[in-house]
CSV table of C-alpha atoms and ligand atoms in Angstrom, one decimal:
chain,number,residue,atom,x,y,z
A,1,MET,CA,-14.6,-22.3,5.4
A,2,ILE,CA,-17.6,-21.6,3.1
A,3,PHE,CA,-20.2,-24.4,3.3
A,4,GLU,CA,-21.9,-23.8,-0.1
A,5,PRO,CA,-19.5,-21.6,-2.0
A,6,ASP,CA,-21.5,-22.0,-5.3
A,7,PHE,CA,-24.3,-19.9,-3.8
A,8,GLU,CA,-22.5,-17.9,-1.0
A,9,THR,CA,-20.0,-16.3,-3.4
A,10,LEU,CA,-22.3,-16.0,-6.5
A,11,PRO,CA,-21.6,-12.8,-8.4
A,12,ARG,CA,-24.4,-10.2,-7.7
A,13,GLU,CA,-25.9,-10.3,-11.2
A,14,ALA,CA,-26.1,-14.1,-11.2
A,15,MET,CA,-27.7,-13.9,-7.7
A,16,ARG,CA,-30.4,-11.5,-9.0
A,17,ALA,CA,-31.1,-13.7,-12.0
A,18,LEU,CA,-31.5,-16.7,-9.7
A,19,GLN,CA,-33.8,-14.8,-7.3
A,20,GLY,CA,-35.9,-13.6,-10.2
A,21,ASP,CA,-36.3,-17.2,-11.5
A,22,ARG,CA,-37.2,-18.5,-8.1
A,23,LEU,CA,-39.7,-15.7,-7.4
A,24,ARG,CA,-41.5,-16.4,-10.7
A,25,ALA,CA,-41.8,-20.1,-9.8
A,26,LEU,CA,-42.9,-19.2,-6.2
A,27,VAL,CA,-45.7,-16.9,-7.4
A,28,GLY,CA,-47.0,-19.7,-9.6
A,29,TYR,CA,-46.6,-22.2,-6.8
A,30,VAL,CA,-48.6,-20.3,-4.2
A,31,HIS,CA,-51.2,-19.3,-6.7
A,32,ASP,CA,-51.8,-23.0,-7.5
A,33,ARG,CA,-51.7,-24.3,-4.0
A,34,VAL,CA,-52.7,-21.7,-1.4
A,35,PRO,CA,-56.3,-20.4,-1.8
A,36,ALA,CA,-55.6,-17.3,0.4
A,37,TYR,CA,-52.7,-16.3,-1.8
A,38,ARG,CA,-54.6,-17.0,-5.0
A,39,GLU,CA,-57.2,-14.5,-3.8
A,40,ARG,CA,-54.6,-11.9,-2.8
A,41,LEU,CA,-52.8,-12.2,-6.2
A,42,ARG,CA,-56.1,-11.9,-8.0
A,43,ARG,CA,-56.8,-8.7,-6.1
A,44,SER,CA,-53.3,-7.3,-6.8
A,45,GLY,CA,-53.7,-8.3,-10.5
A,46,VAL,CA,-50.3,-10.1,-10.6
A,47,SER,CA,-49.5,-13.5,-11.9
A,48,ALA,CA,-46.3,-15.5,-12.4
A,49,SER,CA,-45.9,-14.3,-16.0
A,50,ASP,CA,-45.7,-10.6,-14.7
A,51,ILE,CA,-42.5,-11.4,-12.8
A,52,ALA,CA,-39.7,-10.4,-15.2
A,53,SER,CA,-37.1,-9.9,-12.5
A,54,ILE,CA,-36.7,-9.8,-8.8
A,55,ASP,CA,-37.5,-6.1,-8.9
A,56,ASP,CA,-41.1,-7.0,-9.6
A,57,ILE,CA,-41.4,-8.3,-6.0
A,58,THR,CA,-42.7,-4.8,-5.0
A,59,ARG,CA,-45.9,-5.6,-6.9
A,60,LEU,CA,-46.8,-8.5,-4.6
A,61,PRO,CA,-48.9,-8.3,-1.5
A,62,ILE,CA,-47.5,-8.1,2.0
A,63,THR,CA,-48.0,-11.0,4.4
A,64,ARG,CA,-48.3,-10.3,8.2
A,65,LYS,CA,-48.3,-12.3,11.4
A,66,SER,CA,-52.1,-11.8,11.6
A,67,ASP,CA,-52.4,-13.8,8.3
A,68,LEU,CA,-50.8,-16.8,10.0
A,69,ARG,CA,-53.1,-16.3,13.0
A,70,ASP,CA,-56.2,-15.9,10.8
A,71,HIS,CA,-55.4,-19.2,9.1
A,72,TYR,CA,-54.4,-21.0,12.3
A,73,PRO,CA,-53.3,-23.8,12.4
A,74,PHE,CA,-52.7,-25.1,8.9
A,75,GLY,CA,-54.7,-22.9,6.5
A,76,LEU,CA,-51.7,-21.5,4.6
A,77,LEU,CA,-50.1,-24.9,3.9
A,78,ALA,CA,-49.0,-25.4,0.3
A,79,VAL,CA,-48.7,-29.1,0.6
A,80,ALA,CA,-51.0,-32.0,1.7
A,81,ARG,CA,-50.8,-32.7,5.5
A,82,GLY,CA,-49.2,-36.0,4.7
A,83,GLU,CA,-46.2,-34.3,3.2
A,84,VAL,CA,-45.4,-32.4,6.3
A,85,ARG,CA,-42.5,-33.8,8.3
A,86,ARG,CA,-42.3,-31.4,11.2
A,87,VAL,CA,-44.1,-28.5,12.8
A,88,HIS,CA,-42.8,-25.8,15.2
A,89,VAL,CA,-44.8,-23.5,17.3
A,90,SER,CA,-43.9,-20.1,18.6
A,91,SER,CA,-45.9,-18.6,21.4
A,92,GLY,CA,-47.2,-15.1,20.8
A,93,THR,CA,-47.8,-12.4,23.4
A,94,THR,CA,-51.4,-12.3,22.4
A,95,GLY,CA,-53.9,-14.9,21.2
A,96,LYS,CA,-53.1,-18.0,19.3
A,97,PRO,CA,-49.5,-19.3,18.8
A,98,THR,CA,-47.9,-19.2,15.4
A,99,VAL,CA,-47.6,-22.6,13.7
A,100,VAL,CA,-45.1,-23.3,11.0
A,101,ALA,CA,-44.6,-26.5,9.0
A,102,TYR,CA,-41.7,-28.2,7.0
A,103,THR,CA,-41.6,-30.8,4.3
A,104,ALA,CA,-38.6,-33.1,4.0
A,105,GLY,CA,-37.1,-30.6,1.6
A,106,ASP,CA,-37.7,-27.7,4.1
A,107,VAL,CA,-36.0,-29.7,6.9
A,108,ASP,CA,-33.0,-30.3,4.6
A,109,LEU,CA,-32.9,-26.5,3.7
A,110,PHE,CA,-33.1,-25.7,7.5
A,111,ALA,CA,-30.1,-27.9,8.1
A,112,ARG,CA,-28.1,-26.4,5.2
A,113,VAL,CA,-28.7,-22.8,6.1
A,114,ASN,CA,-27.6,-23.5,9.7
A,115,ALA,CA,-24.5,-25.4,8.5
A,116,ARG,CA,-23.7,-22.3,6.4
A,117,SER,CA,-24.2,-20.1,9.5
A,118,LEU,CA,-22.0,-22.2,11.8
A,119,ALA,CA,-19.3,-22.2,9.1
A,120,MET,CA,-19.6,-18.4,8.8
A,121,ALA,CA,-19.1,-18.2,12.6
A,122,GLY,CA,-15.8,-20.0,12.4
A,123,ALA,CA,-16.9,-23.6,13.2
A,124,GLU,CA,-15.1,-26.4,11.3
A,125,PRO,CA,-15.9,-30.1,10.8
A,126,GLY,CA,-14.6,-32.0,13.8
A,127,MET,CA,-15.2,-29.3,16.4
A,128,MET,CA,-17.6,-29.8,19.3
A,129,LEU,CA,-20.8,-27.6,19.6
A,130,HIS,CA,-22.4,-26.9,22.9
A,131,ASN,CA,-26.0,-26.1,21.8
A,132,ALA,CA,-27.8,-24.2,24.6
A,133,TYR,CA,-30.8,-23.1,22.5
A,134,GLY,CA,-34.1,-24.5,23.8
A,135,TYR,CA,-35.1,-27.8,22.2
A,136,GLY,CA,-38.8,-28.5,21.5
A,137,LEU,CA,-41.5,-26.4,19.8
A,138,PHE,CA,-39.1,-23.4,19.5
A,139,THR,CA,-37.1,-23.6,16.3
A,140,GLY,CA,-33.7,-22.6,17.9
A,141,GLY,CA,-32.5,-25.9,19.3
A,142,LEU,CA,-33.3,-28.3,16.5
A,143,GLY,CA,-32.4,-25.8,13.8
A,144,ILE,CA,-28.9,-25.4,15.1
A,145,HIS,CA,-28.7,-29.1,16.0
A,146,TYR,CA,-29.3,-30.4,12.4
A,147,GLY,CA,-27.0,-27.6,11.0
A,148,GLY,CA,-24.2,-28.6,13.3
A,149,GLU,CA,-24.5,-32.3,12.3
A,150,ARG,CA,-24.7,-31.3,8.6
A,151,LEU,CA,-21.4,-29.3,8.9
A,152,GLY,CA,-19.7,-32.3,10.6
A,153,LEU,CA,-19.7,-31.0,14.2
A,154,ASN,CA,-20.1,-33.1,17.3
A,155,VAL,CA,-23.3,-31.6,18.7
A,156,VAL,CA,-24.1,-31.6,22.5
A,157,PRO,CA,-27.9,-31.0,22.8
A,158,VAL,CA,-27.8,-29.3,26.1
A,159,SER,CA,-30.9,-27.1,25.6
A,160,GLY,CA,-31.6,-24.1,27.8
A,161,GLY,CA,-31.4,-23.6,31.6
A,162,MET,CA,-29.8,-25.7,34.3
A,163,THR,CA,-26.7,-23.5,34.3
A,164,GLU,CA,-24.9,-25.7,36.8
A,165,ARG,CA,-24.9,-28.6,34.4
A,166,GLN,CA,-24.0,-26.4,31.5
A,167,MET,CA,-20.9,-25.3,33.4
A,168,THR,CA,-19.9,-28.9,34.1
A,169,LEU,CA,-20.3,-29.9,30.5
A,170,ILE,CA,-18.4,-26.9,29.1
A,171,THR,CA,-15.5,-27.5,31.6
A,172,ASP,CA,-15.3,-31.3,31.0
A,173,PHE,CA,-16.1,-31.7,27.3
A,174,ARG,CA,-14.1,-28.6,26.2
A,175,PRO,CA,-16.3,-27.6,23.2
A,176,GLU,CA,-14.9,-25.0,20.8
A,177,VAL,CA,-18.3,-23.5,19.8
A,178,ILE,CA,-21.4,-22.4,21.8
A,179,THR,CA,-24.8,-21.4,20.5
A,180,CYS,CA,-27.3,-19.6,22.8
A,181,THR,CA,-29.0,-16.3,23.4
A,182,PRO,CA,-26.7,-13.3,24.1
A,183,SER,CA,-28.2,-12.8,27.5
A,184,TYR,CA,-27.6,-16.5,28.4
A,185,ALA,CA,-24.0,-16.1,27.2
A,186,LEU,CA,-23.7,-13.3,29.8
A,187,THR,CA,-25.2,-15.5,32.5
A,188,LEU,CA,-22.6,-18.2,31.7
A,189,ALA,CA,-19.8,-15.5,31.6
A,190,THR,CA,-20.9,-14.3,35.1
A,191,GLU,CA,-20.8,-17.9,36.4
A,192,PHE,CA,-17.3,-18.5,35.1
A,193,LEU,CA,-16.2,-15.2,36.6
A,194,LYS,CA,-17.6,-16.2,40.0
A,195,ARG,CA,-15.6,-19.4,39.9
A,196,GLY,CA,-12.5,-17.5,39.1
A,197,ILE,CA,-12.2,-19.2,35.7
A,198,GLY,CA,-10.6,-16.8,33.2
A,199,PRO,CA,-11.1,-16.6,29.4
A,200,ASP,CA,-7.8,-18.3,28.7
A,201,GLU,CA,-9.0,-21.4,30.7
A,202,ILE,CA,-12.3,-21.7,28.8
A,203,SER,CA,-12.2,-23.9,25.7
A,204,LEU,CA,-14.8,-21.9,23.8
A,205,ARG,CA,-13.5,-20.0,20.7
A,206,PHE,CA,-16.7,-19.2,18.8
A,207,ALA,CA,-20.1,-18.1,20.0
A,208,VAL,CA,-23.2,-17.9,17.7
A,209,LEU,CA,-25.7,-15.8,19.5
A,210,GLY,CA,-29.2,-14.8,18.6
A,211,ALA,CA,-33.0,-15.0,19.2
A,212,GLU,CA,-33.1,-11.6,20.9
A,213,PRO,CA,-31.8,-8.1,20.0
A,214,TRP,CA,-28.3,-7.3,21.4
A,215,THR,CA,-25.7,-4.7,21.0
A,216,ASP,CA,-22.0,-4.3,20.2
A,217,GLY,CA,-21.5,-3.3,23.9
A,218,MET,CA,-22.8,-6.7,25.0
A,219,ARG,CA,-20.6,-8.4,22.4
A,220,ALA,CA,-17.5,-6.9,23.8
A,221,GLN,CA,-18.4,-8.1,27.3
A,222,ILE,CA,-19.1,-11.6,26.2
A,223,ASP,CA,-16.0,-11.8,24.1
A,224,ALA,CA,-13.8,-10.6,26.9
A,225,ALA,CA,-15.3,-12.9,29.6
A,226,LEU,CA,-15.6,-16.1,27.6
A,227,GLY,CA,-12.6,-15.6,25.4
A,228,VAL,CA,-14.6,-16.1,22.2
A,229,LYS,CA,-15.3,-14.3,18.9
A,230,SER,CA,-19.1,-14.0,19.0
A,231,VAL,CA,-21.3,-13.5,15.9
A,232,ASN,CA,-24.9,-12.7,15.5
A,233,ILE,CA,-27.3,-15.3,14.0
A,234,TYR,CA,-30.8,-14.2,13.0
A,235,GLY,CA,-34.0,-16.0,12.2
A,236,LEU,CA,-37.7,-16.3,12.8
A,237,SER,CA,-39.9,-19.3,12.8
A,238,GLU,CA,-42.2,-17.9,10.1
A,239,ILE,CA,-39.3,-17.8,7.6
A,240,ILE,CA,-37.6,-21.0,8.8
A,241,GLY,CA,-36.0,-20.4,12.3
A,242,PRO,CA,-32.4,-19.6,12.9
A,243,GLY,CA,-30.2,-19.5,9.8
A,244,VAL,CA,-32.0,-16.7,7.9
A,245,SER,CA,-28.7,-14.7,8.3
A,246,CYS,CA,-25.5,-14.9,10.2
A,247,GLU,CA,-22.4,-12.8,10.6
A,248,CYS,CA,-19.0,-14.1,9.4
A,249,VAL,CA,-16.2,-14.2,11.9
A,250,GLU,CA,-13.9,-12.4,9.4
A,251,GLY,CA,-16.1,-9.3,9.1
A,252,ARG,CA,-18.4,-9.3,12.2
A,253,ASP,CA,-20.1,-6.4,10.6
A,254,GLY,CA,-23.6,-7.4,9.6
A,255,SER,CA,-25.2,-10.8,9.1
A,256,HIS,CA,-25.0,-12.4,5.6
A,257,ILE,CA,-28.6,-13.2,4.5
A,258,MET,CA,-29.1,-16.6,2.8
A,259,GLU,CA,-30.7,-14.5,0.0
A,260,ASP,CA,-30.8,-17.3,-2.6
A,261,HIS,CA,-33.5,-18.7,-0.3
A,262,PHE,CA,-34.8,-15.7,1.7
A,263,PHE,CA,-35.1,-12.4,-0.3
A,264,PRO,CA,-34.7,-9.3,1.8
A,265,GLU,CA,-36.3,-5.9,1.4
A,266,ILE,CA,-36.3,-2.9,3.7
A,267,LEU,CA,-39.6,-1.0,3.9
A,268,ASP,CA,-40.5,2.3,5.6
A,269,SER,CA,-42.4,1.3,8.8
A,270,GLU,CA,-45.1,3.9,8.2
A,271,SER,CA,-45.6,4.1,4.5
A,272,GLY,CA,-44.4,0.7,3.4
A,273,GLU,CA,-42.3,2.3,0.7
A,274,PRO,CA,-39.1,0.4,-0.3
A,275,LEU,CA,-35.9,1.9,1.1
A,276,GLY,CA,-32.4,1.8,-0.3
A,277,ASP,CA,-29.2,0.2,1.1
A,278,GLY,CA,-28.1,1.9,4.4
A,279,GLU,CA,-31.6,3.2,5.1
A,280,GLU,CA,-33.3,1.9,8.3
A,281,GLY,CA,-36.7,0.3,8.1
A,282,VAL,CA,-38.6,-2.9,8.6
A,283,LEU,CA,-37.1,-6.1,7.2
A,284,VAL,CA,-39.5,-7.9,4.9
A,285,LEU,CA,-38.5,-11.4,3.7
A,286,THR,CA,-39.8,-13.7,0.9
A,287,THR,CA,-39.1,-17.4,1.1
A,288,LEU,CA,-38.0,-18.2,-2.4
A,289,THR,CA,-37.7,-22.0,-2.1
A,290,LYS,CA,-39.8,-23.2,0.9
A,291,GLU,CA,-42.4,-25.9,0.1
A,292,ALA,CA,-44.8,-26.3,3.1
A,293,LEU,CA,-45.3,-22.7,4.2
A,294,PRO,CA,-43.9,-20.3,1.6
A,295,LEU,CA,-44.5,-16.7,2.4
A,296,LEU,CA,-44.6,-13.7,0.1
A,297,ARG,CA,-43.1,-10.5,1.5
A,298,TYR,CA,-43.4,-11.3,5.2
A,299,TRP,CA,-43.4,-8.2,7.5
A,300,THR,CA,-40.9,-9.3,10.2
A,301,GLY,CA,-41.4,-6.1,12.3
A,302,ASP,CA,-37.6,-6.1,12.9
A,303,ILE,CA,-35.8,-2.8,12.3
A,304,THR,CA,-32.5,-2.9,10.4
A,305,SER,CA,-30.7,-1.8,7.2
A,306,LEU,CA,-29.0,-3.7,4.4
A,307,THR,CA,-25.6,-3.4,2.7
A,308,ARG,CA,-24.4,-5.2,-0.4
A,309,ALA,CA,-20.8,-3.9,-0.1
A,310,PRO,CA,-18.0,-6.5,-0.5
A,311,CYS,CA,-17.1,-8.4,2.7
A,312,PRO,CA,-13.6,-9.6,3.7
A,313,CYS,CA,-14.8,-13.2,3.9
A,314,GLY,CA,-15.4,-13.4,0.2
A,315,ARG,CA,-19.1,-14.0,0.4
A,316,THR,CA,-21.3,-11.9,-1.9
A,317,LEU,CA,-24.5,-12.3,0.2
A,318,ALA,CA,-26.1,-9.0,1.3
A,319,ARG,CA,-25.7,-8.2,5.0
A,320,MET,CA,-28.1,-6.8,7.5
A,321,ARG,CA,-27.2,-4.8,10.6
A,322,LEU,CA,-27.9,-6.0,14.2
A,323,ILE,CA,-31.6,-5.7,14.8
A,324,LYS,CA,-32.2,-2.3,16.5
A,325,GLY,CA,-35.5,-3.5,17.9
A,326,ARG,CA,-38.9,-4.6,16.7
A,327,THR,CA,-41.7,-2.2,15.7
A,328,ASP,CA,-43.8,-3.9,18.4
A,329,ASP,CA,-41.0,-3.6,21.1
A,330,MET,CA,-40.7,0.0,20.3
A,331,LEU,CA,-41.7,2.3,23.2
A,332,ILE,CA,-43.2,5.6,22.2
A,333,ILE,CA,-42.3,7.9,25.1
A,334,ARG,CA,-43.7,11.5,24.8
A,335,GLY,CA,-43.7,11.1,21.0
A,336,VAL,CA,-40.1,9.8,20.8
A,337,ASN,CA,-39.4,6.2,19.5
A,338,VAL,CA,-37.2,4.4,22.1
A,339,TYR,CA,-35.9,0.8,21.7
A,340,PRO,CA,-34.8,-1.2,24.8
A,341,SER,CA,-31.6,-2.1,22.8
A,342,GLN,CA,-30.7,1.6,22.7
A,343,ILE,CA,-30.9,1.9,26.4
A,344,GLU,CA,-28.8,-1.3,26.7
A,345,SER,CA,-26.1,0.2,24.6
A,346,VAL,CA,-25.9,3.2,26.8
A,347,LEU,CA,-25.6,1.1,29.9
A,348,ALA,CA,-22.7,-0.9,28.3
A,349,ARG,CA,-20.7,2.3,28.2
A,350,VAL,CA,-20.7,2.7,32.0
A,351,PRO,CA,-18.1,0.4,33.6
A,352,GLU,CA,-19.7,0.6,37.1
A,353,LEU,CA,-22.9,-1.1,35.8
A,354,SER,CA,-23.7,-4.7,35.0
A,355,PRO,CA,-25.4,-5.5,31.7
A,356,HIS,CA,-28.7,-6.3,33.4
A,357,TYR,CA,-31.5,-3.8,33.7
A,358,ARG,CA,-35.2,-3.3,33.7
A,359,ILE,CA,-37.3,-0.5,32.1
A,360,VAL,CA,-40.5,0.7,33.8
A,361,VAL,CA,-42.9,2.9,31.8
A,362,ARG,CA,-46.0,4.5,33.3
A,363,ARG,CA,-48.2,7.5,32.8
A,364,ASP,CA,-47.7,10.2,35.4
A,365,GLY,CA,-50.8,12.4,35.0
A,366,THR,CA,-50.8,13.2,31.3
A,367,LEU,CA,-47.1,12.6,30.7
A,368,ASP,CA,-45.3,9.3,30.0
A,369,GLY,CA,-42.6,8.6,32.5
A,370,ILE,CA,-39.8,6.2,31.9
A,371,CYS,CA,-37.5,4.9,34.5
A,372,VAL,CA,-34.4,2.8,33.9
A,373,HIS,CA,-33.5,0.4,36.7
A,374,ALA,CA,-29.8,-0.2,36.2
A,375,GLU,CA,-27.8,-2.8,38.1
A,376,VAL,CA,-24.4,-1.9,39.5
A,377,SER,CA,-21.5,-4.3,39.0
A,378,ASP,CA,-20.3,-6.6,41.7
A,379,ALA,CA,-17.0,-4.8,41.9
A,380,PHE,CA,-18.5,-1.3,42.2
A,381,PHE,CA,-21.0,-2.6,44.8
A,382,ARG,CA,-18.2,-3.9,46.9
A,383,GLU,CA,-16.2,-0.7,46.5
A,384,VAL,CA,-19.1,1.4,47.8
A,385,GLY,CA,-19.6,-1.0,50.7
A,386,ARG,CA,-23.4,-0.5,51.3
A,387,ALA,CA,-25.7,-3.3,52.1
A,388,VAL,CA,-28.7,-1.8,50.3
A,389,LEU,CA,-29.2,0.8,47.5
A,390,SER,CA,-32.3,2.6,48.7
A,391,GLN,CA,-33.1,6.1,47.5
A,392,GLU,CA,-31.7,7.6,50.8
A,393,VAL,CA,-28.5,5.6,50.5
A,394,VAL,CA,-28.0,6.8,46.9
A,395,GLU,CA,-28.7,10.4,47.9
A,396,SER,CA,-26.2,10.2,50.8
A,397,ASP,CA,-23.3,8.7,48.9
A,398,HIS,CA,-21.6,10.9,46.3
A,399,ARG,CA,-20.3,8.0,44.3
A,400,LEU,CA,-23.8,6.5,43.8
A,401,ARG,CA,-25.3,10.0,43.2
A,402,ASP,CA,-22.7,10.7,40.6
A,403,LEU,CA,-23.2,7.4,38.9
A,404,ARG,CA,-27.0,7.9,38.8
A,405,GLU,CA,-26.6,11.5,37.4
A,406,ARG,CA,-24.0,10.5,34.9
A,407,LEU,CA,-26.2,7.7,33.5
A,408,ALA,CA,-29.3,10.0,33.3
A,409,MET,CA,-27.2,12.5,31.4
A,410,LEU,CA,-25.9,9.9,29.0
A,411,LEU,CA,-29.4,8.5,28.4
A,412,ARG,CA,-30.8,12.0,27.7
A,413,ASP,CA,-27.9,13.0,25.4
A,414,ILE,CA,-27.9,9.8,23.4
A,415,ILE,CA,-31.5,8.9,23.2
A,416,GLY,CA,-33.0,12.3,23.3
A,417,ILE,CA,-35.4,12.3,26.2
A,418,ALA,CA,-35.1,12.6,29.9
A,419,MET,CA,-35.4,9.3,31.9
A,420,ALA,CA,-35.4,8.7,35.6
A,421,VAL,CA,-32.7,6.3,36.9
A,422,GLU,CA,-32.7,4.0,39.8
A,423,LEU,CA,-29.7,1.8,40.9
A,424,LEU,CA,-30.2,-1.8,41.8
A,425,PRO,CA,-27.8,-4.0,43.7
A,426,PRO,CA,-26.1,-6.9,41.8
A,427,GLY,CA,-28.5,-9.8,41.0
A,428,GLU,CA,-31.8,-7.8,41.2
A,429,ALA,CA,-32.5,-7.3,37.5
A,430,PRO,CA,-34.1,-10.1,35.4
A,431,ARG,CA,-31.7,-12.8,34.2
A,432,SER,CA,-32.0,-15.2,31.2
A,433,GLU,CA,-32.4,-18.9,31.6
A,434,GLY,CA,-32.1,-19.4,27.8
A,435,GLY,CA,-35.6,-18.3,26.8
A,436,LYS,CA,-36.9,-14.9,25.9
A,437,LEU,CA,-36.5,-12.2,28.5
A,438,ASN,CA,-39.0,-9.5,29.2
A,439,ARG,CA,-37.2,-6.4,30.6
A,440,VAL,CA,-40.0,-3.9,30.0
A,441,THR,CA,-43.0,-3.2,32.3
A,442,ASP,CA,-45.3,-0.8,30.6
A,443,SER,CA,-48.3,0.0,32.8
A,444,ARG,CA,-49.8,2.4,30.2
A,445,ARG,CA,-51.2,-0.6,28.3
B,1,ZN,ZN1,-18.5,-11.8,5.4
């Protein structure tokens, strides 16, 4: 079903007109209410009356994460503190956390875009939703929760972690829909496998996965193990949280952006120049309708591309590809851009490996060295019949040596630089407990 067909199937020209009107109103709104934006707009020499159509968005200043930090905690608010109904906080890797705020209208919008997303994913009123996104300051849990209720689902607010209890609730309650990170879906899939419970016996039909980059290789593994059709949901707290975009279960080929509320652009990561459909660059989003913390052209740092081609689901909303990585996750190894997600997609092609891994980067003399620690699958480990996987053991066993060399060759051919490979026994690589997972150790920093 389509939750808000009037907007989700709007003809492209009508969408552009709506976006243009909303952008003009937004520029006036932030000019009148946010001193920092008033100053930026003055310097750019742009006012609301200059916005003739959505194309004029390129005249507006870019907003960056550092702007939110500089105005920590509430300096960019466009409403009085008394009008705020909720705040969320995301922890940064450096310095102050990012604080975002919602009016009653924003909370309502947050519920609607998540109701749209869950409907895109295949959920229908009356189904049960097992929501394993973290509840609390993180936007994931509550965002999906309110969206599920708005769509008419029976929401089980499990939150992240405590895998044992999650298994019991899924087995006993028999939910049709699950929401969590893709790495946690793999954790659950492994757990079902261990207990000898096959995909036909698991009640789940639809999985809505997000909050970290993933690949089509992981998708195939999750679908097969849990017996679901999984889709990608995308969001970031600065824009609203989850529900910025979501894939439809009919197409599963790019996430439909709720572009009547969040206008997308793709800019070149170096020059900041606008790029066309199909071209890969940084996703930049403008919140067209948010009240408490509206943002002009927010630089997400996420690398993707857009398409406005028709979709089998009938929605006309533009779609974005799976996030390839973030500009700040990107590793520069001997001058080559490498994203952890690229390495992950190579690992997924090798059946003897599990989807878990670690990447270690260091400087050897003057050269950057990168080593992929890849975990072998349970089945292959049993087949090889070794207790440990030390360097000597790998050297002395042709099956392990072949695997290591085959993986090194694939990595070099597909990503374009030589990488060292070490094999890990099952269970050694980091696992997700529902939160964000750091798989990269970069000792050059
Ligand atoms: Zn679609």
